[in-house]
C-alpha positions as CSV (number, residue, x, y, z in Angstrom):
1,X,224.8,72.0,132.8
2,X,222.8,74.2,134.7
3,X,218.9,75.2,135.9
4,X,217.7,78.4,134.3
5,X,214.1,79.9,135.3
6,X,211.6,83.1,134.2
7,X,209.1,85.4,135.2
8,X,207.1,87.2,132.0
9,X,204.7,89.4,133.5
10,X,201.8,90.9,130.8
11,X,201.3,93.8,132.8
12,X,203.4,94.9,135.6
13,X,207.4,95.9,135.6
14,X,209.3,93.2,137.4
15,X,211.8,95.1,139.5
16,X,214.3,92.8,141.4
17,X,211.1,90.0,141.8
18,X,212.0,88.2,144.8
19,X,210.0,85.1,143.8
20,X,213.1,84.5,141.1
21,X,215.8,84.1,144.0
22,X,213.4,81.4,145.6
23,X,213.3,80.0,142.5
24,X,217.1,80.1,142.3
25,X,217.3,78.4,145.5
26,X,215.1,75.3,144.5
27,X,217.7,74.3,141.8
28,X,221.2,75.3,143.3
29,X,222.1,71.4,142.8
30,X,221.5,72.2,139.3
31,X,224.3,75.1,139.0
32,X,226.1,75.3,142.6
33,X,228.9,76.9,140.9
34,X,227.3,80.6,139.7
35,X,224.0,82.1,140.3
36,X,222.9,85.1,138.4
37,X,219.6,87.0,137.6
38,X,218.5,89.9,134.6
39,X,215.6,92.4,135.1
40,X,214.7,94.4,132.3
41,X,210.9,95.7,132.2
42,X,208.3,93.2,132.6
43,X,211.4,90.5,132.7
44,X,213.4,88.3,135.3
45,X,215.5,85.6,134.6
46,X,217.7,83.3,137.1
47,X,220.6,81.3,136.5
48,X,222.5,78.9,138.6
49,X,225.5,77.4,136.7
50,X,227.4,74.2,136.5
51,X,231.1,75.4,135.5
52,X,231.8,72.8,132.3
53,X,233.5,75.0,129.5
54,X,235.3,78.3,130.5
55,X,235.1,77.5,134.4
56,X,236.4,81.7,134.7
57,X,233.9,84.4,135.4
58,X,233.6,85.0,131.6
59,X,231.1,82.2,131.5
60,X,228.8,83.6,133.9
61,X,224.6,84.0,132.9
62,X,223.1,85.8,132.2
63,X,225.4,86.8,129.4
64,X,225.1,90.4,128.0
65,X,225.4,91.3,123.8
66,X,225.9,94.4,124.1
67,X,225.5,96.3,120.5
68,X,226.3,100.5,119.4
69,X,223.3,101.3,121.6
70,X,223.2,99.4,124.6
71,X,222.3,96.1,125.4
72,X,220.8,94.2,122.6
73,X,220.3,90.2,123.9
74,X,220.4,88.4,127.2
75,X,220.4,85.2,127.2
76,X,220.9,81.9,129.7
77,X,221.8,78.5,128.6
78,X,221.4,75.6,129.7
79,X,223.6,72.4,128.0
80,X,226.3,72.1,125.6
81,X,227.5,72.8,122.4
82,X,230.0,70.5,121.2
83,X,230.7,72.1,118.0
84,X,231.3,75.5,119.5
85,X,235.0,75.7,118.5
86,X,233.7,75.6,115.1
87,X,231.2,77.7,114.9
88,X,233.4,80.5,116.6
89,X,236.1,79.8,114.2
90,X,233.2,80.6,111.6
91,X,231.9,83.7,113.5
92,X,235.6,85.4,113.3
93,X,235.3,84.5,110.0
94,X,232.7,87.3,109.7
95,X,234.1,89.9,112.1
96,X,233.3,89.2,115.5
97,X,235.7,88.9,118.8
98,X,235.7,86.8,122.0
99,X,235.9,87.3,125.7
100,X,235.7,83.9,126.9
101,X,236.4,80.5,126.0
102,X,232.5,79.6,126.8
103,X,229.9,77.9,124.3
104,X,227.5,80.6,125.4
105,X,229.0,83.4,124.1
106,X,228.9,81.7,120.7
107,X,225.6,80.5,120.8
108,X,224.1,84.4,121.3
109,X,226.6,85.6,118.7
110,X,225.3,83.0,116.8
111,X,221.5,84.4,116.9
112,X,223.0,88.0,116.2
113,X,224.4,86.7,112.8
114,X,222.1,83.9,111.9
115,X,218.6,84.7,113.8
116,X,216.6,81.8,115.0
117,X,218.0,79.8,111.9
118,X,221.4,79.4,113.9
119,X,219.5,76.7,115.7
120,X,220.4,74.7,112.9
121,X,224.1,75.1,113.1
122,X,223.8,73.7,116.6
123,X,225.4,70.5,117.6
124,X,224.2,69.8,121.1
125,X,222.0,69.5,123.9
126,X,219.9,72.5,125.3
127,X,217.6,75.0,126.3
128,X,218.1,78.6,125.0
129,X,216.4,81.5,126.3
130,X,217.2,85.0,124.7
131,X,215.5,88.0,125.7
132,X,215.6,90.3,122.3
133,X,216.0,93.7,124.1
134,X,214.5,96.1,121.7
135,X,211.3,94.6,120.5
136,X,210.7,92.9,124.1
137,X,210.3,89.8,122.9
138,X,211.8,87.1,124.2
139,X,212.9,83.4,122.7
140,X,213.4,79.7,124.4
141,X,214.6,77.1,122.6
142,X,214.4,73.4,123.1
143,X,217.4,70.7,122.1
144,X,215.8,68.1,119.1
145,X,215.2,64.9,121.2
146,X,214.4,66.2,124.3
147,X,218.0,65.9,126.1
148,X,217.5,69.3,128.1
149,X,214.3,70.0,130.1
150,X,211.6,72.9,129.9
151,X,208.6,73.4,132.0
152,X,206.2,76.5,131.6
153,X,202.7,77.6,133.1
154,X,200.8,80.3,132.5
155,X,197.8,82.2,133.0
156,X,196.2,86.0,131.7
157,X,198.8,87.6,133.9
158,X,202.0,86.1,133.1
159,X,204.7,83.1,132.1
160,X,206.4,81.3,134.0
161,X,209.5,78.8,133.0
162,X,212.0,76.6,134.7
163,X,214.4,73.8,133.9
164,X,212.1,71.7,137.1
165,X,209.0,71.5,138.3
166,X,209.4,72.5,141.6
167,X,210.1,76.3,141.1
168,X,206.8,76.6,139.1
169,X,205.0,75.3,141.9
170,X,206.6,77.3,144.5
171,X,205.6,80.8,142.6
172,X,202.0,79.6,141.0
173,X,199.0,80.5,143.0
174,X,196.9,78.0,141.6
175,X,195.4,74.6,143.5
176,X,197.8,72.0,142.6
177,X,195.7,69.4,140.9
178,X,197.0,66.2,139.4
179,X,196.2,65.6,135.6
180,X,193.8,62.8,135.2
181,X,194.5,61.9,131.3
182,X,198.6,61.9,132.2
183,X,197.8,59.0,134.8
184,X,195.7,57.2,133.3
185,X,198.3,56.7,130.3
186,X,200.7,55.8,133.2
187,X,198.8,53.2,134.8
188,X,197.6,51.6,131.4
189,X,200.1,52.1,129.0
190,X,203.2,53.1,131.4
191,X,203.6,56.1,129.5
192,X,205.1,59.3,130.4
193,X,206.3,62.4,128.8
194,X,204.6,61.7,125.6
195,X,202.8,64.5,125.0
196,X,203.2,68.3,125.8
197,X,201.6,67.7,129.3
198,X,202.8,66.6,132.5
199,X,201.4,64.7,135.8
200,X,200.6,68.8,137.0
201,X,197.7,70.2,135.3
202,X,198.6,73.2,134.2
203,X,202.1,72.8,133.8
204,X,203.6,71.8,130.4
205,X,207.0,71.0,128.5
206,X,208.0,72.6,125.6
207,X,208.3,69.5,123.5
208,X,211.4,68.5,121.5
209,X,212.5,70.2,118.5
210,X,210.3,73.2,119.3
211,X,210.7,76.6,119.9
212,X,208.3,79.0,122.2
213,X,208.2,82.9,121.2
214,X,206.6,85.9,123.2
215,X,205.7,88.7,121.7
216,X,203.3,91.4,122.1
217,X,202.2,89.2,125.5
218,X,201.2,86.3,122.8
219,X,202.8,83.0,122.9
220,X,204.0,81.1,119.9
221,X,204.9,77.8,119.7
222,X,206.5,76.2,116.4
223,X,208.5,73.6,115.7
224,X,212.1,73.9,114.5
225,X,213.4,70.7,114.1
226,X,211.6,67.2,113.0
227,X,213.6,64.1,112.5
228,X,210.9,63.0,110.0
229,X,211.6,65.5,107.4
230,X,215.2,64.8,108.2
231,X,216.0,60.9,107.8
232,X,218.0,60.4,104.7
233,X,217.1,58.5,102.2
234,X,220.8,57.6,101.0
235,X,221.5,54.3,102.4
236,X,224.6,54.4,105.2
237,X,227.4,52.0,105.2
238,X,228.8,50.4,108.6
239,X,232.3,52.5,108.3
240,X,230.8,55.8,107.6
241,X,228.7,55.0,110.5
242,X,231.3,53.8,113.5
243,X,233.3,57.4,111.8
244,X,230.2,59.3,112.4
245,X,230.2,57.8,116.0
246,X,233.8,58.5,116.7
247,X,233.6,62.4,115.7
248,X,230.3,62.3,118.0
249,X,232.2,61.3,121.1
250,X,235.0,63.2,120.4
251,X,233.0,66.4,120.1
252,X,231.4,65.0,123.6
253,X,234.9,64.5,125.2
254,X,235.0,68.6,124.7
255,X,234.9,69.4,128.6
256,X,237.5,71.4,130.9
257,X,236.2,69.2,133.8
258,X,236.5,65.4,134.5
259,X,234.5,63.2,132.1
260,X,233.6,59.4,132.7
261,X,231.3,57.1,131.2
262,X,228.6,54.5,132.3
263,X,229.2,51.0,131.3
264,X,227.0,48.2,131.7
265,X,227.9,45.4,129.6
266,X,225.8,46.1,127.1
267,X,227.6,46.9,123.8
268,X,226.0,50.2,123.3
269,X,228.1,51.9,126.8
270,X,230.7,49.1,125.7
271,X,231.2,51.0,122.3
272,X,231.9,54.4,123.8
273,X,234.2,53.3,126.4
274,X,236.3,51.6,123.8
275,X,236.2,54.3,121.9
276,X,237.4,57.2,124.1
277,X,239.6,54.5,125.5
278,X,241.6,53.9,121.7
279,X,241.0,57.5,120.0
280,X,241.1,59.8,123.1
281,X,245.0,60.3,123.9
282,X,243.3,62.6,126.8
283,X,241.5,60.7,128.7
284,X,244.1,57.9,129.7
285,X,242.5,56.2,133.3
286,X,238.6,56.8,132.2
287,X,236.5,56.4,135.2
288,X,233.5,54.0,134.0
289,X,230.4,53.8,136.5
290,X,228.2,50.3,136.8
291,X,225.7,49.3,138.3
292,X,226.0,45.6,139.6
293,X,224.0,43.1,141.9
294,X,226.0,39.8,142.5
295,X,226.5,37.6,140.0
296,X,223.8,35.0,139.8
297,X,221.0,38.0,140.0
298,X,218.8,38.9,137.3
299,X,220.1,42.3,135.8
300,X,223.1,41.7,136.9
301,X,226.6,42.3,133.9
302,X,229.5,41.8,136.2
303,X,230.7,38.8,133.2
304,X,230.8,41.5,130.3
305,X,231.9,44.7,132.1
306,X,235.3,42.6,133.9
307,X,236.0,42.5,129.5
308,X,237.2,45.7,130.0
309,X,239.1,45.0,133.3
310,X,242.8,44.8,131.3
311,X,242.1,48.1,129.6
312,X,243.4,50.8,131.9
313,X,240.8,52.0,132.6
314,X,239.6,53.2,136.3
315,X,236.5,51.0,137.3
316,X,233.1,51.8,139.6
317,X,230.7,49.9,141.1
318,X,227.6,50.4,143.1
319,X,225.2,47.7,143.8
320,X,221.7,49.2,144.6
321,X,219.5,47.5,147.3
322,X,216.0,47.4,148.9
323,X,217.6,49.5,152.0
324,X,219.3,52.1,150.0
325,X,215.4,52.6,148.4
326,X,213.6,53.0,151.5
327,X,216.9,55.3,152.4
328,X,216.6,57.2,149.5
329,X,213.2,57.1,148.4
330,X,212.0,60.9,149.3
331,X,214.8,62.3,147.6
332,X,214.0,60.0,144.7
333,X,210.6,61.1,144.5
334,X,211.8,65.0,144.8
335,X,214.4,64.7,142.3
336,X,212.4,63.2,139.5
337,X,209.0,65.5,140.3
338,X,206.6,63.0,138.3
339,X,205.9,59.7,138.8
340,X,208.1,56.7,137.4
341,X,206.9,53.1,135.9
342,X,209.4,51.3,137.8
343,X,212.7,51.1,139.3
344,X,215.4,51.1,137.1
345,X,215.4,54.6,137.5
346,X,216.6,54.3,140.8
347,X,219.5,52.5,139.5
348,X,220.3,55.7,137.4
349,X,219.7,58.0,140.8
350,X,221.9,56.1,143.0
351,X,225.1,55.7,140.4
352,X,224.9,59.4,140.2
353,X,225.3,59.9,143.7
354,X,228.8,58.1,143.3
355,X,230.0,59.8,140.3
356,X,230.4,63.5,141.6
357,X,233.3,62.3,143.8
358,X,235.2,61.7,140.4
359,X,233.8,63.6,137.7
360,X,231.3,66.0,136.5
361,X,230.6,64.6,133.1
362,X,229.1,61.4,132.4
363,X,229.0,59.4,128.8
364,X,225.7,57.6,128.6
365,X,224.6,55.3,126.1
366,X,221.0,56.0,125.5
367,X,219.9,56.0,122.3
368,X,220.9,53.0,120.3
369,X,217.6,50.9,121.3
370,X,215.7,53.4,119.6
371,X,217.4,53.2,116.3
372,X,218.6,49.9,115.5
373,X,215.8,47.7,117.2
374,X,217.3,46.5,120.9
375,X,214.2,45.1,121.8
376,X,211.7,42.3,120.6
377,X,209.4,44.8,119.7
378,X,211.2,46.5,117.3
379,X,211.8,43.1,115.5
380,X,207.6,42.9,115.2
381,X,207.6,46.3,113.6
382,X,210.1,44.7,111.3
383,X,207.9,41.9,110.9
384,X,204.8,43.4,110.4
385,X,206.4,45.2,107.2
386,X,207.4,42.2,105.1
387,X,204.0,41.1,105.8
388,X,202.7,44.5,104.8
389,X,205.0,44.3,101.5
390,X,203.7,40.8,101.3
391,X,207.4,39.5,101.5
392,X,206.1,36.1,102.6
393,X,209.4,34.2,102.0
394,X,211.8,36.9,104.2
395,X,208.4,36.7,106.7
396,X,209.7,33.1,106.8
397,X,213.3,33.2,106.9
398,X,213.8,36.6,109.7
399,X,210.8,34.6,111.9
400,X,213.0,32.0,112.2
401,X,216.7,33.7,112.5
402,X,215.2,35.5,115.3
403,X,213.6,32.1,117.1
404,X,216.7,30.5,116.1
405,X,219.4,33.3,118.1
406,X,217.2,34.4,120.9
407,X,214.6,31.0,121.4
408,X,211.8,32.8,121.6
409,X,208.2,33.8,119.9
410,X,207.8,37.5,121.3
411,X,208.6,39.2,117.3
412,X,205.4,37.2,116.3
413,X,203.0,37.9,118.7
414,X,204.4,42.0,118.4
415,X,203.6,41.7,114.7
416,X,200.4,40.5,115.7
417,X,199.5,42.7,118.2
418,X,200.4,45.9,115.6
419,X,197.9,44.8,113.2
420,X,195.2,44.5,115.4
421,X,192.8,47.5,114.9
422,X,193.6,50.1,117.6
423,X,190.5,49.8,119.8
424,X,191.2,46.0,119.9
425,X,195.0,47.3,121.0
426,X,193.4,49.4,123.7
427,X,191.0,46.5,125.1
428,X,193.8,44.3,125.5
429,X,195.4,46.8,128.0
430,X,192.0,47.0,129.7
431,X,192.3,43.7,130.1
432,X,195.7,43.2,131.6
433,X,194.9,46.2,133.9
434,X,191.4,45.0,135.7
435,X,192.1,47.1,138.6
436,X,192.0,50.4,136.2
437,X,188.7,52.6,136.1
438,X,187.7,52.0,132.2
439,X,185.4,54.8,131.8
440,X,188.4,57.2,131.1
441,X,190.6,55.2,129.3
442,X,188.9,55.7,125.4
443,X,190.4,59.0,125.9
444,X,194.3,57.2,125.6
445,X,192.9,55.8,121.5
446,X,194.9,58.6,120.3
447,X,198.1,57.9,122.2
448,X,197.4,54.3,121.2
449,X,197.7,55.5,117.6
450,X,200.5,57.8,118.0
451,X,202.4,54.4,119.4
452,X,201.7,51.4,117.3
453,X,200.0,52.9,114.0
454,X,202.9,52.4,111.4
455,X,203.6,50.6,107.8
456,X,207.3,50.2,108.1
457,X,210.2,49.5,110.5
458,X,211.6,53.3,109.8
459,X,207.5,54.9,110.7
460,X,207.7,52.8,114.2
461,X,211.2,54.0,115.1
462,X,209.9,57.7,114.2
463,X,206.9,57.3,116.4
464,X,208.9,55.6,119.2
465,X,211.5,58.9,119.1
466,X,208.6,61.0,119.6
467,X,206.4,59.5,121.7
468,X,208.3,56.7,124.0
469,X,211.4,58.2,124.4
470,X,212.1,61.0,125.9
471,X,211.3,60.4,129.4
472,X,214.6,58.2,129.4
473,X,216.5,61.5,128.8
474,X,214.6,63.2,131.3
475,X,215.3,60.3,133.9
476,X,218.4,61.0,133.2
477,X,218.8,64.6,133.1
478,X,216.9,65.0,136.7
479,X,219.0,62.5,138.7
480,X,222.3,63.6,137.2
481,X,221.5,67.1,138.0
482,X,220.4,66.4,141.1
483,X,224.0,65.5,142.1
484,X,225.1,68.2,139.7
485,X,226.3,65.7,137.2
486,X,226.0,66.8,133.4
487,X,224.9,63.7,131.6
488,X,225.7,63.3,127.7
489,X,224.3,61.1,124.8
490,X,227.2,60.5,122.1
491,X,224.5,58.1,120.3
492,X,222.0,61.4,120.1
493,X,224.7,63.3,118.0
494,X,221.6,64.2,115.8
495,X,223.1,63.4,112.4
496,X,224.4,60.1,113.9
497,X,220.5,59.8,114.2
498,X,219.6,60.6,110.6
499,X,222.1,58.1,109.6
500,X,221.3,55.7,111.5
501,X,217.6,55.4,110.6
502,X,218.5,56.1,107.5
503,X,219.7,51.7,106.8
504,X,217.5,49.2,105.6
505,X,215.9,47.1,108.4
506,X,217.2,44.4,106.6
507,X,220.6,45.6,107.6
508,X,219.6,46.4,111.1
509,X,218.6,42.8,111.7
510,X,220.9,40.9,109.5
511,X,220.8,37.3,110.1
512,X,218.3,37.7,113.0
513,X,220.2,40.1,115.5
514,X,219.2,43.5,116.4
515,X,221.8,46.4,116.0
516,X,223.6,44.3,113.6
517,X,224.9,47.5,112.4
518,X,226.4,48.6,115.5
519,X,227.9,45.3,115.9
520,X,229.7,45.3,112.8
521,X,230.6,48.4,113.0
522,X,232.6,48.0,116.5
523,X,233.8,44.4,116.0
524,X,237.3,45.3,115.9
525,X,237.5,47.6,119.1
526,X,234.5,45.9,121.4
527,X,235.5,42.5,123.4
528,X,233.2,40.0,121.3
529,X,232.0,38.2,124.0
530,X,230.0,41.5,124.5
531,X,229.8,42.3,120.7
532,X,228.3,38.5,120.4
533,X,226.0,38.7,123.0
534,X,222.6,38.0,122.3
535,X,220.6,38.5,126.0
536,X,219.2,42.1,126.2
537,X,219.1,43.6,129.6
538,X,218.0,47.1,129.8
539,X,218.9,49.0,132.9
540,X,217.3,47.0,135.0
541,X,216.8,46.5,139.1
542,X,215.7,43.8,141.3
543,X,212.3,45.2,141.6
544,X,210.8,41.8,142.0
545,X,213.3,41.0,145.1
546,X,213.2,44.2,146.7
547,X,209.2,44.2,146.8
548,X,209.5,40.5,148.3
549,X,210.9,42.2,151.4
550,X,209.0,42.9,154.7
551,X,210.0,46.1,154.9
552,X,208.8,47.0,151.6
553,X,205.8,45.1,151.7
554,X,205.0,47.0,154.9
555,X,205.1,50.0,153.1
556,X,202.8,49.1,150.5
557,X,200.7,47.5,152.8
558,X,200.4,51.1,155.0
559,X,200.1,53.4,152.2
560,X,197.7,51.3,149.6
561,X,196.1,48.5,151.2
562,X,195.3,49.1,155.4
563,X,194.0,53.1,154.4
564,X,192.6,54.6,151.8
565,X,195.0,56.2,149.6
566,X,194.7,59.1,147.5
567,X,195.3,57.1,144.3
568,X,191.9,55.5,145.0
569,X,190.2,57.8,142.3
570,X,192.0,56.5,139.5
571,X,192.3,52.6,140.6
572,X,190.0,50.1,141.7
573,X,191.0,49.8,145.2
574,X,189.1,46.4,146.1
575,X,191.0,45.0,143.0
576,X,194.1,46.0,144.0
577,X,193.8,44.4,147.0
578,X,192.7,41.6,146.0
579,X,195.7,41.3,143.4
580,X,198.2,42.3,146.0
581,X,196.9,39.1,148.5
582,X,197.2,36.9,145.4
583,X,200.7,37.9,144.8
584,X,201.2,37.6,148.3
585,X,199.2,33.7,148.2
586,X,201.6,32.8,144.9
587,X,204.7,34.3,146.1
588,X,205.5,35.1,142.3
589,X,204.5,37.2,139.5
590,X,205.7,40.7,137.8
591,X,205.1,43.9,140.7
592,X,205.5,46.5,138.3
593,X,202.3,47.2,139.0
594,X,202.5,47.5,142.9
595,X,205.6,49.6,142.2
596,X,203.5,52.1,139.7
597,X,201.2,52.7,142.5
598,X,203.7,53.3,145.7
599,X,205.1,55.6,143.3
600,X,201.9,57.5,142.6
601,X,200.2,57.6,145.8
602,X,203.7,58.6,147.1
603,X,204.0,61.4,144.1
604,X,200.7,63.0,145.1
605,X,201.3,62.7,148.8
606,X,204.6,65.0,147.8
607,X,203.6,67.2,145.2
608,X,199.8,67.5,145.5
609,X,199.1,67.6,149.0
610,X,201.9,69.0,150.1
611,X,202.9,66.2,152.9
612,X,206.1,65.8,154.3
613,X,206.6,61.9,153.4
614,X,209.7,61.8,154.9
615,X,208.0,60.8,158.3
616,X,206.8,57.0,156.6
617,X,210.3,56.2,156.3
């Protein structure tokens, strides 16, 4: 729901500041049904809204508190609330009175009554801004894992914030300069948005969970919310858990526009569409959304998501090719502002662009992974504890449940890689990456740390939330919006979260599966063919096919290997080429790689230098 952005000057009175309206302008796909601005002293604030709850006027931003002597807060808002009808219920309890039927005009009554502390009473995803009128000072707000996005730059002469990238850059007056550190953790590690950085030097994100203040021209950043001091350490049971889930998605069904739902044949999009489907008596004919490529391909779920075909439910497909890329690419690139790994994201982009022409809420069904150990990985963490508690016998018998359901050794040789010291960790990546400059990369030993330094399966989930997680949400966030789509994450309800990390990893993997919690917990509701399915396919594209193409390869070719590209400081050029005329000689082999670096060289082209890329397609 919506792009908000914000000019804080430290010196000079901000009096109807054009550069907000060209701010504006840059995120109109973000909010193209309301715009709005606020000036108060050295202030301006723009709003462009996405009409979800309260579609009337009453909703617009910024919204006005007005108290006994004026105007007291401003604020703009970008997400949802789900619990809003409760917390108003609870603010009438103590006096006050409505206008609208909006979530916003909670959430600032809310800070009146409660102060900053109301952040806690929040069920939701967002990004809060409230300009405190008589003390100046103004407030922002960031959602607890990272759902809603926040960028900010700033120098000895003022702030300025935005929900993208873009409208920074197009007010900032200084060189645009890539950040070296950031891309280096992306070529090495594939890392992104781990850290309160970004690809932009200069620009940063207000991490998750934290809150920014401005005072007195100083800038405080704390944080509000940590999961770590959250996690319960009362063990869950598999009922309370799928009751949990069910009061999380029907918060999430709270919209007064069309809401649909992804579904990929996984069980984690598999559980909310049979959810909403049984317990939703409002949303009869649910429009799902899935991505498909043939059946045969690698990727592709056609099998599991026809389950659902006899279930009344209204289905959507789009099948994402190496054309629609090379169609699509430039808008890609401007719509997610930093660079990307790979391509599944494109997968994401593209089923966006076919879900505004049905609804304007989307279910998504991020978040489970992260929890209750979808991937081998996980299952080493796991590992790498018994061994820890020297639990040699369950070492034994999970090794082998694991070999036995998935026929495969990838949970040993994760264990083994995590108890490798880090620099060892580290070398390993140099290694695998021979085209990478290694005189930077000692710098990354923290980040290396931050990822794989753990003593239990709960410590490695807690350092995946907060360091390889978020740019999933982000992903998400950027190519919904850019179709003005609202995204949501019934899995992130945040004490869905606590719960969940809150079993025994014994229970997560009982009898060698992952999310063995999840599966138990859905097996009455979930077609078991997809409740018993042991292949994990992430959201995943073709990459491998489409870069086999001429056209493609062409491109490559033109932008990395025939010139000199601007990538060239940060990679070994003569090694890439020579590892791009191997692939071509073998015909085979992972292009992840190749992929990372069209999407850099084609990043900086963009957003560095300023080219108009549109011309090399």
């Amino acid at each position: 729901m919506c792009g908000l952005c914000g000019i804080i000057s430290f010196s000079n009175t901000l009096n109807d500041d054009h550069r907000i309206h060209g701010m504006m302008n840059l995120m109109q796909h973000r909010g193209p049904d309301d715009a709005g601005t606020y000036f108060s002293r050295n202030i301006a604030f723009g709003f462009n809204r996405l009409s979800i709850l309260d579609l009337t006027p009453a909703g617009h931003q910024p919204m006005i508190l007005e108290g006994s002597n004026g105007v007291d807060y401003c604020i703009m808002f970008n997400g949802e609330v789900y619990n809003y009808v409760e917390l108003r219920q609870e603010l009438i309890d103590y006096g006050w009175t409505f206008r609208s039927n909006s979530d916003t005009e909670v959430v600032i009554k809310s800070f009146s009554q409660w102060g900053v502390k109301f952040l806690d009473k929040l069920n939701g995803m967002f990004v809060i801004v409230i300009h405190e009128v008589n003390s100046n000072k103004v407030i922002i707000a960031r959602d607890r894992f990272g759902i809603k996005p926040l960028y900010y730059y700033y120098d000895n002469s003022e702030f300025i914030f935005a929900s993208e990238i873009k409208p920074i850059l197009s007010v900032t007056k200084y060189p645009r300069e890539a950040n070296q550190e950031v891309i280096d953790a992306y070529l090495l590690l594939n890392r992104t948005n781990y850290s309160s950085s970004t690809f932009f030097k200069n620009i940063f994100r207000l991490l998750p969970g934290h809150l920014l203040v401005i005072e007195s021209n100083k800038i405080n950043i704390s944080c509000w919310y940590s999961l770590r001091d959250r996690v319960d350490s009362i063990r869950s049971s598999e009922s309370s858990y799928f009751e949990l889930l069910k009061q999380s998605i029907n918060l999430q069904m709270r919209s007064d526009v069309p809401v649909g739902a992804c579904l990929s044949g996984g069980i984690d999009s598999s559980t909310i569409v049979a959810i909403i489907n049984k317990h939703n008596n409002e949303n009869k004919n649910l429009n799902t959304f899935s991505v498909v490529y043939g059946t045969g391909n690698h990727g592709d779920e056609t099998e599991y998501i026809k389950e659902f075909e006899n279930a009344g439910i209204s289905m959507n497909f789009v099948s994402p090719t190496e054309k629609m890329l090379l169609q699509n690419y430039v808008g890609f690139v401007n719509a997610l502002e930093e660079p990307m790994p790979g391509m599944s994201s494109f997968a994401e982009y593209v089923l966006m662009s076919i879900v505004k022409k049905h609804c304007t809420v989307l279910m998504n069904g991020q978040g489970v992974d992260e929890v209750f150990g979808g991937y081998d990985y996980f299952y080493g963490a796991f590992l790498k504890e018994l061994l820890l508690k020297w639990k040699f016998k369950d070492l034994f018998i999970y090794s082998w449940y694991y070999y036995k359901n998935y026929r495969n050794v990838s949970h040993i040789k994760y264990m083994i890689f995590y108890l490798v010291p880090n620099w060892i960790k580290l070398l390993a990546f140099n290694i695998s990456k021979p085209t990478l400059k290694l005189d930077r990369t000692f710098k990354l030993l923290p980040l290396i740390k931050n990822l794989y330094q753990f003593k239990s399966f709960q410590e490695y989930c807690l350092n995946h939330f907060s360091v390889k997680f978020e740019h999933h949400l982000l992903w998400a966030d950027k190519s919904g919006m850019n179709f003005s789509i609202e995204t949501r994450f019934p899995f992130l309800d945040h004490r869905l979260v606590e719960a969940s990390l809150s079993f025994l990893p014994e229970q997560v993997f009982d009898g060698g599966l992952t999310k063995s919690v999840l599966r138990k917990a859905v097996q009455e509701i979930v077609p078991k063919k997809i409740v018993n399915r042991l292949n994990k396919v992430g959201f995943e594209t073709p990459e491998d096919n489409w870069f086999a193409t001429e056209e493609v390869q062409n491109l490559f070719q033109f932008l990395i290997i025939d010139n000199t590209p601007k990538i060239a400081k940060f990679v070994r050029l003569s090694r890439v080429r020579k590892k791009y005329f191997k692939y071509l000689s073998d015909k085979k082999g992972s292009t992840i790689f190749f992929w990372k670096l069209l999407n850099l060289e084609l990043w900086y082209k963009k957003f560095i230098d300023e080219e108009q890329i549109e011309s090399l397609f």
